Short mmCIF file of C-alpha atoms and ligand atoms in Angstrom, two decimals:
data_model
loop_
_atom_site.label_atom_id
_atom_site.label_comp_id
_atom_site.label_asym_id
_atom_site.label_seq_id
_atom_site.Cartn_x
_atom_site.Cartn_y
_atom_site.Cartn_z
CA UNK V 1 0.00 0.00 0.00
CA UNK V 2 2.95 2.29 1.04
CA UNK V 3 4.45 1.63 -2.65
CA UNK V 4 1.59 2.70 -4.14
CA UNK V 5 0.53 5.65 -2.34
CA UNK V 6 3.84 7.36 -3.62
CA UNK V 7 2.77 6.18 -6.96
CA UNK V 8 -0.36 8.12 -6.01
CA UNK V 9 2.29 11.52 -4.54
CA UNK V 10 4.74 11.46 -7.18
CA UNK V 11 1.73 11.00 -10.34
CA UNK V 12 0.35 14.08 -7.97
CA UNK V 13 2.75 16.64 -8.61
CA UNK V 14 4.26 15.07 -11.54
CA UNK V 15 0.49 16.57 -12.91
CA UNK V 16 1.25 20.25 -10.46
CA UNK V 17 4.15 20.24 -13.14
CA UNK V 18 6.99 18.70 -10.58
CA UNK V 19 9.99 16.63 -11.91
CA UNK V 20 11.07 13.86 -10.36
CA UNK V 21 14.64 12.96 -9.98
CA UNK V 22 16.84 9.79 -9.84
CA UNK V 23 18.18 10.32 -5.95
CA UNK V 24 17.61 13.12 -3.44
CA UNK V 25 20.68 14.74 -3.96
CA UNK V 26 19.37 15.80 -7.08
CA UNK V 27 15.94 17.24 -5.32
CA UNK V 28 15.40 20.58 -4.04
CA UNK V 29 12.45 18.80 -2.29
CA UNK V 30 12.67 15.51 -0.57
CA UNK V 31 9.51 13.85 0.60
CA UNK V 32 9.44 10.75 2.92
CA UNK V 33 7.09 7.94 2.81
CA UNK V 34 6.92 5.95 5.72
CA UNK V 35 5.53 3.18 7.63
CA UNK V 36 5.00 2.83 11.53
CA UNK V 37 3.29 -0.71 11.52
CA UNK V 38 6.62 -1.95 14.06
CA UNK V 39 8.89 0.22 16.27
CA UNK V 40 11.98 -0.80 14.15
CA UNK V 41 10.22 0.74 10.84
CA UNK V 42 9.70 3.75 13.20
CA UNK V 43 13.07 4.06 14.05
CA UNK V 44 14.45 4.21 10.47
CA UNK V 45 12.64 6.75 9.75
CA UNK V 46 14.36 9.49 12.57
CA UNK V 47 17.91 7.84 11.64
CA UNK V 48 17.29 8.58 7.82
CA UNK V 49 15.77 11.93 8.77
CA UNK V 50 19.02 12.44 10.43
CA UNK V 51 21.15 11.25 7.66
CA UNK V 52 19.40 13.27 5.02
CA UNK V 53 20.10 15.77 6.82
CA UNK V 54 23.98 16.13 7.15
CA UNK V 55 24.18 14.93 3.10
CA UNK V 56 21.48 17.21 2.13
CA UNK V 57 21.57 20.52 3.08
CA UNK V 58 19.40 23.51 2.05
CA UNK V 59 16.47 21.06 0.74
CA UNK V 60 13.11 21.56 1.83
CA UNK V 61 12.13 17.83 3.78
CA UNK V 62 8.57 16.79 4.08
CA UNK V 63 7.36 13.21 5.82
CA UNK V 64 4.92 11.64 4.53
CA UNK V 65 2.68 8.68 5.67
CA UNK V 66 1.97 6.55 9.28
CA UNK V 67 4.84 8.13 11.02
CA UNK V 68 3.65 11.53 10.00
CA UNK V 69 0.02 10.66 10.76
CA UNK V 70 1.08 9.17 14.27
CA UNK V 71 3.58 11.53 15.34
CA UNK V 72 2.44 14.59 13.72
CA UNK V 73 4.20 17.84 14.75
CA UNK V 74 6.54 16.31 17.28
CA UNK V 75 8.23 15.78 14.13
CA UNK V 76 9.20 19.31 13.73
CA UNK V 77 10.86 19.26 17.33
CA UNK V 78 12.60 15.73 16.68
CA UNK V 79 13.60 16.80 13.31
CA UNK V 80 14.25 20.66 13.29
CA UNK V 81 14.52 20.51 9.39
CA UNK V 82 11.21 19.00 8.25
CA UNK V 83 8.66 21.80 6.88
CA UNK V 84 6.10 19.28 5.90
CA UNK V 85 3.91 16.69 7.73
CA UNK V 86 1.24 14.68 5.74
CA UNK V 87 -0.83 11.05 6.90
CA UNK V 88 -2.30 9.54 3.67
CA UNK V 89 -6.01 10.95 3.99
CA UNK V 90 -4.62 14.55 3.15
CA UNK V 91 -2.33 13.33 0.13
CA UNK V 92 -5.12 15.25 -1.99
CA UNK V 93 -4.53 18.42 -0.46
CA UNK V 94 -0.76 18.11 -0.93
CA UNK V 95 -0.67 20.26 -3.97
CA UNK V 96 -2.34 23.20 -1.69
CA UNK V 97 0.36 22.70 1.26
CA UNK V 98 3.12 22.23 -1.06
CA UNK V 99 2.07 26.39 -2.64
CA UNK V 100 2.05 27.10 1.11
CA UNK V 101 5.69 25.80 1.62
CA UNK V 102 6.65 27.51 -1.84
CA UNK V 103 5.12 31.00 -0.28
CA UNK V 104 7.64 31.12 2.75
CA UNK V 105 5.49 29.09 5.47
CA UNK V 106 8.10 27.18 7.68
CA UNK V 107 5.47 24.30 8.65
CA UNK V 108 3.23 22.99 6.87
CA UNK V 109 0.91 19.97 8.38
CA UNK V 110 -1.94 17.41 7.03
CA UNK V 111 -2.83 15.36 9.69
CA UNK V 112 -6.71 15.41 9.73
CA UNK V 113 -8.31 12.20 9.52
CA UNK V 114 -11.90 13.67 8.75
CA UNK V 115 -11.96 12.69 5.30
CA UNK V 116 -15.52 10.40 4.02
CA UNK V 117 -13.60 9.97 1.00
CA UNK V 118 -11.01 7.91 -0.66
CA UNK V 119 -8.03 9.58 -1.88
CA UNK V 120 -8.77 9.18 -5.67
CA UNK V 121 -6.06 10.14 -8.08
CA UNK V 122 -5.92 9.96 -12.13
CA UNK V 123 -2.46 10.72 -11.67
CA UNK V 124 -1.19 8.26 -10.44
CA UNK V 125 3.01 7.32 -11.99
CA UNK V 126 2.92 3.53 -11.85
CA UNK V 127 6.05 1.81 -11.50
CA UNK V 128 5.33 -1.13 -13.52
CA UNK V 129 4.40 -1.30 -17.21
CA UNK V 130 2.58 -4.55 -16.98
CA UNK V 131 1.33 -4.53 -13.59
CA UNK V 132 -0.86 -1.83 -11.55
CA UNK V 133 -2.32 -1.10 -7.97
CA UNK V 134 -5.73 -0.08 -7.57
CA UNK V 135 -6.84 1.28 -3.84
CA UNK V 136 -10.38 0.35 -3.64
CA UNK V 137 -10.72 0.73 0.40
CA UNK V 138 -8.87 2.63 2.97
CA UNK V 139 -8.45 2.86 6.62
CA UNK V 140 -9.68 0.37 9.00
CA UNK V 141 -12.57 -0.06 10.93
CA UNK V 142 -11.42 -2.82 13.51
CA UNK V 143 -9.56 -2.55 16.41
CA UNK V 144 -6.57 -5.64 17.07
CA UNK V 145 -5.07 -4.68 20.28
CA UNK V 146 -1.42 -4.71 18.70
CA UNK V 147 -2.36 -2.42 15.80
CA UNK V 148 -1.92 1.58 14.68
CA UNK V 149 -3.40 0.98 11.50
CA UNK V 150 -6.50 2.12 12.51
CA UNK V 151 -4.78 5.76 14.11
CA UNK V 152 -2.87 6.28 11.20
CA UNK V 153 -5.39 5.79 8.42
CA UNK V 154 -8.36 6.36 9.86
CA UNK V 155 -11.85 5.29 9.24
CA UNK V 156 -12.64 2.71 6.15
CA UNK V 157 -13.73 4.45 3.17
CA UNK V 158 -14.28 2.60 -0.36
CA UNK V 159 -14.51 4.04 -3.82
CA UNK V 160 -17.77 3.06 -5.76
CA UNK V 161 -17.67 0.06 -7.72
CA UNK V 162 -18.00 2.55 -10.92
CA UNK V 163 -14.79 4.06 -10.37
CA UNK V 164 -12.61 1.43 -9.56
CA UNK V 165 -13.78 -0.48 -13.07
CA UNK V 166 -13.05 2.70 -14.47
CA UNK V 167 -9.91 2.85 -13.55
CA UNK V 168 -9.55 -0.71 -14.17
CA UNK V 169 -10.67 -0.46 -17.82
CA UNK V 170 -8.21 2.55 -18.48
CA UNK V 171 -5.50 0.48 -17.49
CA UNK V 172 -6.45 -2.29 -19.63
CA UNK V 173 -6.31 0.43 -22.62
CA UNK V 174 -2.70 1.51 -21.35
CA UNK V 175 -1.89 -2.07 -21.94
CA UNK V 176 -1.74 -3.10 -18.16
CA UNK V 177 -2.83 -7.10 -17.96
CA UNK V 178 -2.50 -7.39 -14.32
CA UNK V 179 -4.72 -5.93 -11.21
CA UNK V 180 -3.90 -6.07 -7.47
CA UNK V 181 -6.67 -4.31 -5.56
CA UNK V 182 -5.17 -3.25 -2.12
CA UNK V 183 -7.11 -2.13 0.81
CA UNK V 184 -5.87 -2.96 4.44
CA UNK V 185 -8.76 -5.11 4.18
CA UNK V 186 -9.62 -5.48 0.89
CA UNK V 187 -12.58 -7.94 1.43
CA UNK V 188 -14.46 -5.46 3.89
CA UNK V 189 -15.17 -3.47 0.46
CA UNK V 190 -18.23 -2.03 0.43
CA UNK V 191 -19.51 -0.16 -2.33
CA UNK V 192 -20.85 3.25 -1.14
CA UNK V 193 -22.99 4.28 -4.11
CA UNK V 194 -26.73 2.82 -4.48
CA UNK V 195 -25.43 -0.40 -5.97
CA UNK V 196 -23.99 -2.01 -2.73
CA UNK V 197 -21.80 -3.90 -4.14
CA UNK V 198 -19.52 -6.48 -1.54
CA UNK V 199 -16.21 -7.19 -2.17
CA UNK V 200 -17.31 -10.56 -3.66
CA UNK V 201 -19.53 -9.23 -6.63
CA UNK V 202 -16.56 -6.35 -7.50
CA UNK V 203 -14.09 -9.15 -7.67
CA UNK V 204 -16.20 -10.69 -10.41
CA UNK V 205 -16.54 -7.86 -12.12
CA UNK V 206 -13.13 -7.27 -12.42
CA UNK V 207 -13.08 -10.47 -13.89
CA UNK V 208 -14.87 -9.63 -17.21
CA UNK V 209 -12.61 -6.03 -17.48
CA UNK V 210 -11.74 -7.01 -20.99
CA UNK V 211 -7.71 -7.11 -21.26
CA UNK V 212 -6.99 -7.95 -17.47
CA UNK V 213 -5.94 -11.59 -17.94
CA UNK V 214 -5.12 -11.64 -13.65
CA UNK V 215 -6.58 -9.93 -10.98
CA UNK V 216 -5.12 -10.11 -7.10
CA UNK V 217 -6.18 -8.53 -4.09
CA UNK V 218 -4.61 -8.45 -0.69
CA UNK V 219 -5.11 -7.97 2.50
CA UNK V 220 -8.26 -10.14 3.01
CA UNK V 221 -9.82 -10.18 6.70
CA UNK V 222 -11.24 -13.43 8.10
CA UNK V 223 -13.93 -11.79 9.71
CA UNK V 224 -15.62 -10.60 6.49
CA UNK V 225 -14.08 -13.44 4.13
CA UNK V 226 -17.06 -15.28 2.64
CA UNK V 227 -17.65 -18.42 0.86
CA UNK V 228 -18.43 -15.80 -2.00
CA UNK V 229 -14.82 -14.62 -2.61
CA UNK V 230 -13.88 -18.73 -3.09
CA UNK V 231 -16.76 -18.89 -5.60
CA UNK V 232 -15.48 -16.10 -8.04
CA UNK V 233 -12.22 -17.44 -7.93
CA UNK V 234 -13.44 -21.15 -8.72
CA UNK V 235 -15.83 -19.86 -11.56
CA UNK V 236 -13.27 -17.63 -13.56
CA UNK V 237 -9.31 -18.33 -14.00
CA UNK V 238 -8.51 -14.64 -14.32
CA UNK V 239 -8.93 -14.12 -10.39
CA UNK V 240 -5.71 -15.35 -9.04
CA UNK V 241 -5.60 -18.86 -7.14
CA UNK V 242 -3.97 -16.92 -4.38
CA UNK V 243 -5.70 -16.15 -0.81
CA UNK V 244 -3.39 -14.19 1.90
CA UNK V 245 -5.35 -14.52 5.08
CA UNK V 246 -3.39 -13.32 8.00
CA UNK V 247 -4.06 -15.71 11.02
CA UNK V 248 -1.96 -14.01 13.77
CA UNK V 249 -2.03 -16.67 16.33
CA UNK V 250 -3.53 -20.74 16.30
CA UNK V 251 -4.65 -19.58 19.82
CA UNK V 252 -8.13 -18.75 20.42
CA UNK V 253 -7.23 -17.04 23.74
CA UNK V 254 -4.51 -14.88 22.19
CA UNK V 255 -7.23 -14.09 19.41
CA UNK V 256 -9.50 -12.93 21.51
CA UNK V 257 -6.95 -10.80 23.54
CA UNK V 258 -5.93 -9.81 19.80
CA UNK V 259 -9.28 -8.93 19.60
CA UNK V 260 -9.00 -10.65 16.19
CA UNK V 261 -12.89 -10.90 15.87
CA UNK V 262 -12.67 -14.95 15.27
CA UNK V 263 -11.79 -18.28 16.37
CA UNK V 264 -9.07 -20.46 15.58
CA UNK V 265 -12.74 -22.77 14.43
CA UNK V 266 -13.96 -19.76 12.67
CA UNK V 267 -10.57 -19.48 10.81
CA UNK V 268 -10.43 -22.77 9.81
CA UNK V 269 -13.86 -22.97 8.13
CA UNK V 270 -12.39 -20.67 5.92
CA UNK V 271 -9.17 -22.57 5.07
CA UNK V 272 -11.71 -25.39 4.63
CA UNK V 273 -13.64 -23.80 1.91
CA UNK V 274 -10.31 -23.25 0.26
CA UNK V 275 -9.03 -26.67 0.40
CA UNK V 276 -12.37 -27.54 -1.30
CA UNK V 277 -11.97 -25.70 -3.73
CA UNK V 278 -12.06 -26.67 -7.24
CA UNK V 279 -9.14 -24.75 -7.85
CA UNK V 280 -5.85 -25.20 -6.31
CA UNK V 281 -5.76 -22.54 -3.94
CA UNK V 282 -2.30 -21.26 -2.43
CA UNK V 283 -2.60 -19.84 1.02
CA UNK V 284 -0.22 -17.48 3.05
CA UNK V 285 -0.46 -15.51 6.17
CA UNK V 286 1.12 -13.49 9.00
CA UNK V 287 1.96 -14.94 12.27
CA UNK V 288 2.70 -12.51 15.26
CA UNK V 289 5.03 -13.93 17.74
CA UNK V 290 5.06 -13.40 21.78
CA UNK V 291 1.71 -10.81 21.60
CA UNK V 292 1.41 -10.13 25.55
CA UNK V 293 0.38 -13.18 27.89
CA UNK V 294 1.01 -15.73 24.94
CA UNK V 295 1.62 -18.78 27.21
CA UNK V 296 4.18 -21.68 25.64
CA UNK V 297 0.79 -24.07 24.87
CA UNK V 298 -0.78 -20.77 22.95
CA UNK V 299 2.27 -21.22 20.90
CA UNK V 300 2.22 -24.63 20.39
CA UNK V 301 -0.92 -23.98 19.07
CA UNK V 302 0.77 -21.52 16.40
CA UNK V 303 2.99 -24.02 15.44
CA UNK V 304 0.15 -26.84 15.07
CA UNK V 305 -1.94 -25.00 12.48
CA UNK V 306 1.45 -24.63 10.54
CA UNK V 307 1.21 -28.14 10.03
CA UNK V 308 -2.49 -28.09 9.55
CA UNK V 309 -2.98 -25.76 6.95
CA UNK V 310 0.47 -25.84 5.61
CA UNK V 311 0.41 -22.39 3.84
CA UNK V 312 2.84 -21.60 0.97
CA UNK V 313 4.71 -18.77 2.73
CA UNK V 314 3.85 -16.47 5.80
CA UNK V 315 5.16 -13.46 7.50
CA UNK V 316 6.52 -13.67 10.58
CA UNK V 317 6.80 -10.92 13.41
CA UNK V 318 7.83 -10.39 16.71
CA UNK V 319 4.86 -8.57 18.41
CA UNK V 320 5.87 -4.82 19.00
CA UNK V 321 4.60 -2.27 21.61
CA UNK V 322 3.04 1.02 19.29
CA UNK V 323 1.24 4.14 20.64
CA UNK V 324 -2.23 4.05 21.31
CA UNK V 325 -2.66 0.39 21.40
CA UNK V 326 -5.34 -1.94 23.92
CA UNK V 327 -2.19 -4.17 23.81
CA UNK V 328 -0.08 -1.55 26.05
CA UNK V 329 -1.97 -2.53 28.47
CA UNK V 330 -2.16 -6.02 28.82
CA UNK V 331 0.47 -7.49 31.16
CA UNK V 332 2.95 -10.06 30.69
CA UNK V 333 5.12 -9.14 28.31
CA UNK V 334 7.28 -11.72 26.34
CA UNK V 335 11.01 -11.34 26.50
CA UNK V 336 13.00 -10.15 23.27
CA UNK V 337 15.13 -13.33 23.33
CA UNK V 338 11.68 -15.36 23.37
CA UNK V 339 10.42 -13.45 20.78
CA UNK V 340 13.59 -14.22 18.92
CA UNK V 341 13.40 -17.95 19.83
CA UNK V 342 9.57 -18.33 18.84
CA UNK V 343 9.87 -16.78 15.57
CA UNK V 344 13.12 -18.45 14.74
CA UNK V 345 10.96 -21.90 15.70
CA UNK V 346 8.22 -20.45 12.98
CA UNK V 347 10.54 -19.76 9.81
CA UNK V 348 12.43 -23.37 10.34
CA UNK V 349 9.06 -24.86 10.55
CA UNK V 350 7.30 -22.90 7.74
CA UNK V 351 11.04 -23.20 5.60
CA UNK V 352 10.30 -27.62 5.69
CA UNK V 353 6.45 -26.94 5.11
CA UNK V 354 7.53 -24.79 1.74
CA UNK V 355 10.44 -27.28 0.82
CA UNK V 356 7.60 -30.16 0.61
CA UNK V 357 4.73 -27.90 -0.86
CA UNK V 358 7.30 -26.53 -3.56
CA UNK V 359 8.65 -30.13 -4.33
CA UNK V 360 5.07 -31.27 -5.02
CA UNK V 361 5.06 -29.14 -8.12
CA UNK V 362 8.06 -30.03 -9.94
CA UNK V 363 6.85 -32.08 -12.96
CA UNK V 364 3.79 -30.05 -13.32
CA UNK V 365 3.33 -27.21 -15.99
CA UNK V 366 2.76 -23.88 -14.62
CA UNK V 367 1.21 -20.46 -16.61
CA UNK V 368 3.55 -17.96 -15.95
CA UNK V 369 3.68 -14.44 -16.14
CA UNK V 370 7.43 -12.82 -17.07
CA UNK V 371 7.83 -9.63 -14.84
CA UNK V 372 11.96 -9.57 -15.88
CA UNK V 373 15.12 -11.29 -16.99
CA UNK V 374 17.97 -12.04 -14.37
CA UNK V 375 21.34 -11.34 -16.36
CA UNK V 376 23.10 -13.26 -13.75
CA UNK V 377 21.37 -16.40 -13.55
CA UNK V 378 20.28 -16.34 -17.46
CA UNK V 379 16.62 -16.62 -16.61
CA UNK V 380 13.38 -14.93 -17.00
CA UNK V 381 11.65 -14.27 -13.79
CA UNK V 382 8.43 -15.17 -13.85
CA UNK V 383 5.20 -15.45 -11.28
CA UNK V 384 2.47 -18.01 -11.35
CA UNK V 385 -1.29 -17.55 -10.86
CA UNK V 386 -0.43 -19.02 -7.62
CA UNK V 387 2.03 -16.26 -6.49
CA UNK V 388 5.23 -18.48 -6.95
CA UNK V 389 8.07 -17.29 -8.08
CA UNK V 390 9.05 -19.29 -11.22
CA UNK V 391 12.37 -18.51 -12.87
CA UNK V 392 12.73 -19.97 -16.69
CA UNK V 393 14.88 -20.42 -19.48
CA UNK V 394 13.55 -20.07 -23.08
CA UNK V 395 14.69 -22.21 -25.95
CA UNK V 396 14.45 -19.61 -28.30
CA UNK V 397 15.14 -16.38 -25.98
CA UNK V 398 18.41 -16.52 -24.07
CA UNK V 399 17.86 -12.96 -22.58
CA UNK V 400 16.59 -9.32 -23.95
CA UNK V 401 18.53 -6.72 -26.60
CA UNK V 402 18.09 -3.58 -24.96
CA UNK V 403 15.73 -1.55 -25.86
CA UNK V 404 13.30 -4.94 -27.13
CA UNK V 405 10.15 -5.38 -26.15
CA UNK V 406 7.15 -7.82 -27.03
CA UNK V 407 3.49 -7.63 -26.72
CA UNK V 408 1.48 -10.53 -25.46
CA UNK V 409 -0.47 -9.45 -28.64
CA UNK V 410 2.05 -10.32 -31.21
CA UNK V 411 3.61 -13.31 -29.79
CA UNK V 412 2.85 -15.83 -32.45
CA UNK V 413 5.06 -15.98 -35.28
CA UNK V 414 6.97 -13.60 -33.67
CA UNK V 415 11.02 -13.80 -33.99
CA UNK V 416 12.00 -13.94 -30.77
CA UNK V 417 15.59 -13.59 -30.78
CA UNK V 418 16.86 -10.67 -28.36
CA UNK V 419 13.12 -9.97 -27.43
CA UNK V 420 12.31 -8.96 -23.90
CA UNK V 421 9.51 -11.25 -23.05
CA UNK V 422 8.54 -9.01 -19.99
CA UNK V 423 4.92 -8.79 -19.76
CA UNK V 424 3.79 -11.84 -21.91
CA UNK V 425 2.61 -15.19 -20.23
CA UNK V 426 4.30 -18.97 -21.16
CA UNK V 427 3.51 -22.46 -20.02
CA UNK V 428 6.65 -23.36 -17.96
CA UNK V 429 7.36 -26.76 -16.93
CA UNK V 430 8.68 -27.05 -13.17
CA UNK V 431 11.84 -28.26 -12.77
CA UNK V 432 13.70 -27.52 -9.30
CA UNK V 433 12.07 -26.66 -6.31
CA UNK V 434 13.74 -24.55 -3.22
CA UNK V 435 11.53 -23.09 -0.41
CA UNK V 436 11.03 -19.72 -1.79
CA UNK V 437 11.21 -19.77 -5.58
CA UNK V 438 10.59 -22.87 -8.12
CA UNK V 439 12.77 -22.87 -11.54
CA UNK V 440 11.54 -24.90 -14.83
CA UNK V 441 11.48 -24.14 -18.48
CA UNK V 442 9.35 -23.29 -21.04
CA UNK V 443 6.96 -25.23 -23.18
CA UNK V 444 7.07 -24.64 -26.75
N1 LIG G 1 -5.42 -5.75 7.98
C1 LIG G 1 -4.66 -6.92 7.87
C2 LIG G 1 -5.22 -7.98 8.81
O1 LIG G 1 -5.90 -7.63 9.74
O2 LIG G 1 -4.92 -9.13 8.63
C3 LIG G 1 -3.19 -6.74 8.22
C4 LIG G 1 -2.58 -5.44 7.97
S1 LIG G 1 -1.14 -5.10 8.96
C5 LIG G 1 -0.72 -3.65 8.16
C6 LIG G 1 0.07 -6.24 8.38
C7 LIG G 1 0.60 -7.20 9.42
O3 LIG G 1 1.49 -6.54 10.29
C8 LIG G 1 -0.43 -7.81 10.34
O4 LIG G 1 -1.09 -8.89 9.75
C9 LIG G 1 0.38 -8.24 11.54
O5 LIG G 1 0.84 -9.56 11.41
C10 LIG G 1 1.58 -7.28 11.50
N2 LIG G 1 1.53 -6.34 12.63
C11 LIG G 1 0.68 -5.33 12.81
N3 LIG G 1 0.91 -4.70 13.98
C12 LIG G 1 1.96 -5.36 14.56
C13 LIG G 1 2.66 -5.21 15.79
N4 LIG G 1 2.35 -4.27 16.66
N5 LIG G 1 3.68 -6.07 16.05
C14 LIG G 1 4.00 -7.05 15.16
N6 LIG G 1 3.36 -7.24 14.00
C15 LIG G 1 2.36 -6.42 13.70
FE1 LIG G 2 -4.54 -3.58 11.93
FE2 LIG G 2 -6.40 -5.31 12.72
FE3 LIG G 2 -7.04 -3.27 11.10
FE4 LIG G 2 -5.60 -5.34 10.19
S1 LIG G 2 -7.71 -5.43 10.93
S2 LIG G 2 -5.19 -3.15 9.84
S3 LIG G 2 -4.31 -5.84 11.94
S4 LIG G 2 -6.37 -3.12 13.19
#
């Protein structure tokens, strides 16, 4: 989400007639996007303040995003040199403050949260030719005892259903053939205009946008994920055989104290539904290790529903104190060095679980999307439906000419020789297997 929203600044003033420059020495003005989801992001963000500051002086600073939002003008008295201050629900007034800061004002601030509306730009300067972002909810409307989500982006808001096939359908013009609707949780969508819409019925939709051949989404809830979501993806191939449902914890008493909204039961039903589907459906998640109280059995727990669901990658974190939280207050506090031992336990377990899943593919023939070539290895890199890094070589295409490109559109008959095959899509047999990436070759 943080990647795109400074798609979202930089497409912003690109369009206020800005230029934007290769490093920040270049810049005369040097905004920060930043992210205050764990204390350690937090802390980068006042040592590269502090750094940018002895390299770069006499350039106007401005900090932009969660850290902004959360700390808000105790910025200016941590870091003397920063004129701006902006959370993401003001990113559409940042034209306005940036003419403020241009007209002499010292400090400049957008920190209101008020804001029924989600921050819709056309300007947006995607980074990748093939594959875009769309925002289609933002903010968060639940409360998890570890999280500042919900002080730093405020309330949910979605866009209608209208714009965000819109938006969808422009990009398909622009050539775009791959969707990833984002929303902190993306399946709480709810479509404010008369239609209703739920996330479900937009995710078909965006199915039929003639020209997207995949659509993704991320970060789904289990509270509000629904048997619906399972049926769109089972009835149409273009929605991506690829659910990320954060579980947190296998403990239903650190849930609750999570105030997670489910059950490790209620959880389950929903990994259920995906394991029936008719599609194979890959599953990740995020695990928090050591939340407050969690007792040795509550982890066992954790470690059990590994094995259970056996998920094709997770996330895992050592719980961290932020501002604000319910969790502050909870007592019992976990150690460092058990935090360090618990999620060291995790990654060895989930590392064998993604050795076996990975293993079970090789043999099988993959469709596989080529986002770039890796001059070093001498293969394309390419990602499967499933979200699985599959690297390739090409009979006929040892690696790009600069400069080539090729459409998905005039593949056949094409001479490939030297072509860049970035953005087109090839049935790839698997090969190798490792834990985090599968290799194979093409199928001509
Ligand atoms: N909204 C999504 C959900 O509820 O599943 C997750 C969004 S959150 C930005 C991404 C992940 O960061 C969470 O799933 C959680 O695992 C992790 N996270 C959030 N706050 C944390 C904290 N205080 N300490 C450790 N991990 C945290
Ligand atoms: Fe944070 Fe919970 Fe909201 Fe997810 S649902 S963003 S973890 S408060």
């Amino acid at each position: 989400m943080n990647a795109h929203d400074s798609e979202k600044v930089i497409g912003t003033l690109l369009s206020q007639g800005y230029t934007q420059v290769a490093k920040p020495d270049e810049a005369d003005l040097v905004l920060y996007n930043t992210c205050s989801i764990r204390d350690k992001a937090e802390q980068k963000v006042f040592h590269r303040l502090q750094e940018f500051k002895r390299h770069n002086r006499g350039k106007v600073f401005g900090v932009l995003g969660c850290v902004a939002q959360q700390e808000g003008e105790r910025i200016f008295e941590r870091a003397p040199h920063v004129s701006l201050v902006a959370g993401s629900a003001s990113y559409a007034k940042l034209p306005e403050m940036l003419v403020q800061l241009e007209s002499g004002n010292r400090r400049v601030t957008g920190l209101s949260l008020d804001n029924d509306q989600a921050f819709e730009t056309p300007f947006t300067r995607r980074d990748n030719p093939h594959r875009a972002y769309i925002t289609i909810i933002e903010g968060c409307d639940k409360s998890c005892a570890y999280c500042v989500v919900p002080f730093t982006r405020g309330p949910e808001r979605s866009r209608t259903s209208e714009s965000v096939l819109r938006e969808a359908r422009e990009l398909a013009r622009m050539g775009y053939i791959e969707i990833q609707l984002l929303g902190q949780n993306v399946n709480s969508y709810r479509d404010p205009s008369p239609a209703g819409w739920d996330f479900a019925r937009l995710l078909r939709a965006m199915g039929e946008v003639d020209g997207i051949r995949r659509v993704r989404f991320t970060t789904s809830h289990p509270r509000d994920f629904v048997k619906e979501i399972i049926d769109a993806i089972d009835d149409n191939p273009v929605l991506c055989n690829h659910v990320h449902l954060p579980v947190q914890s296998g403990s239903s008493r650190v849930l609750a104290r999570m105030q997670r909204l489910y059950t490790r039961d209620e959880y389950m039903r929903r990994i259920d539904w995906m394991k029936q589907a008719r599609r194979n459906i890959s599953i990740t998640t995020d695990i928090i290790v050591g939340f407050p109280g969690e007792t040795e059995e509550d982890f066992e727990q954790t470690l059990a529903l590994l094995d259970e669901v056996e998920y094709d990658s997770l996330f895992g974190f050592k719980y961290s104190r932020r501002p604000n939280t319910a969790a502050l207050d909870i007592a019992d506090h976990i150690s460092e060095e058990e935090k360090i031992r618990r999620l060291a336990i995790v990654q060895e377990k989930q590392r064998a679980i993604q050795i076996r899943r990975n293993s079970d593919l090789v043999g099988t023939v993959e469709e596989t999307f080529v986002e770039g070539y890796n001059h070093a290895t001498g293969q394309w890199i390419g990602r499967t439906s499933q979200n699985r890094t599959l690297n390739f070589v090409h009979p006929h295409v040892a690696g790009p000419r600069d400069g080539a490109t090729l459409s998905g559109a005039n593949l056949a008959g094409a001479n490939l020789a030297g072509a860049n095959l970035a953005g087109t899509s090839w049935s790839v047999r698997v090969t190798r297997a490792g834990p985090n990436s599968l290799a194979g070759e093409a199928v001509i």
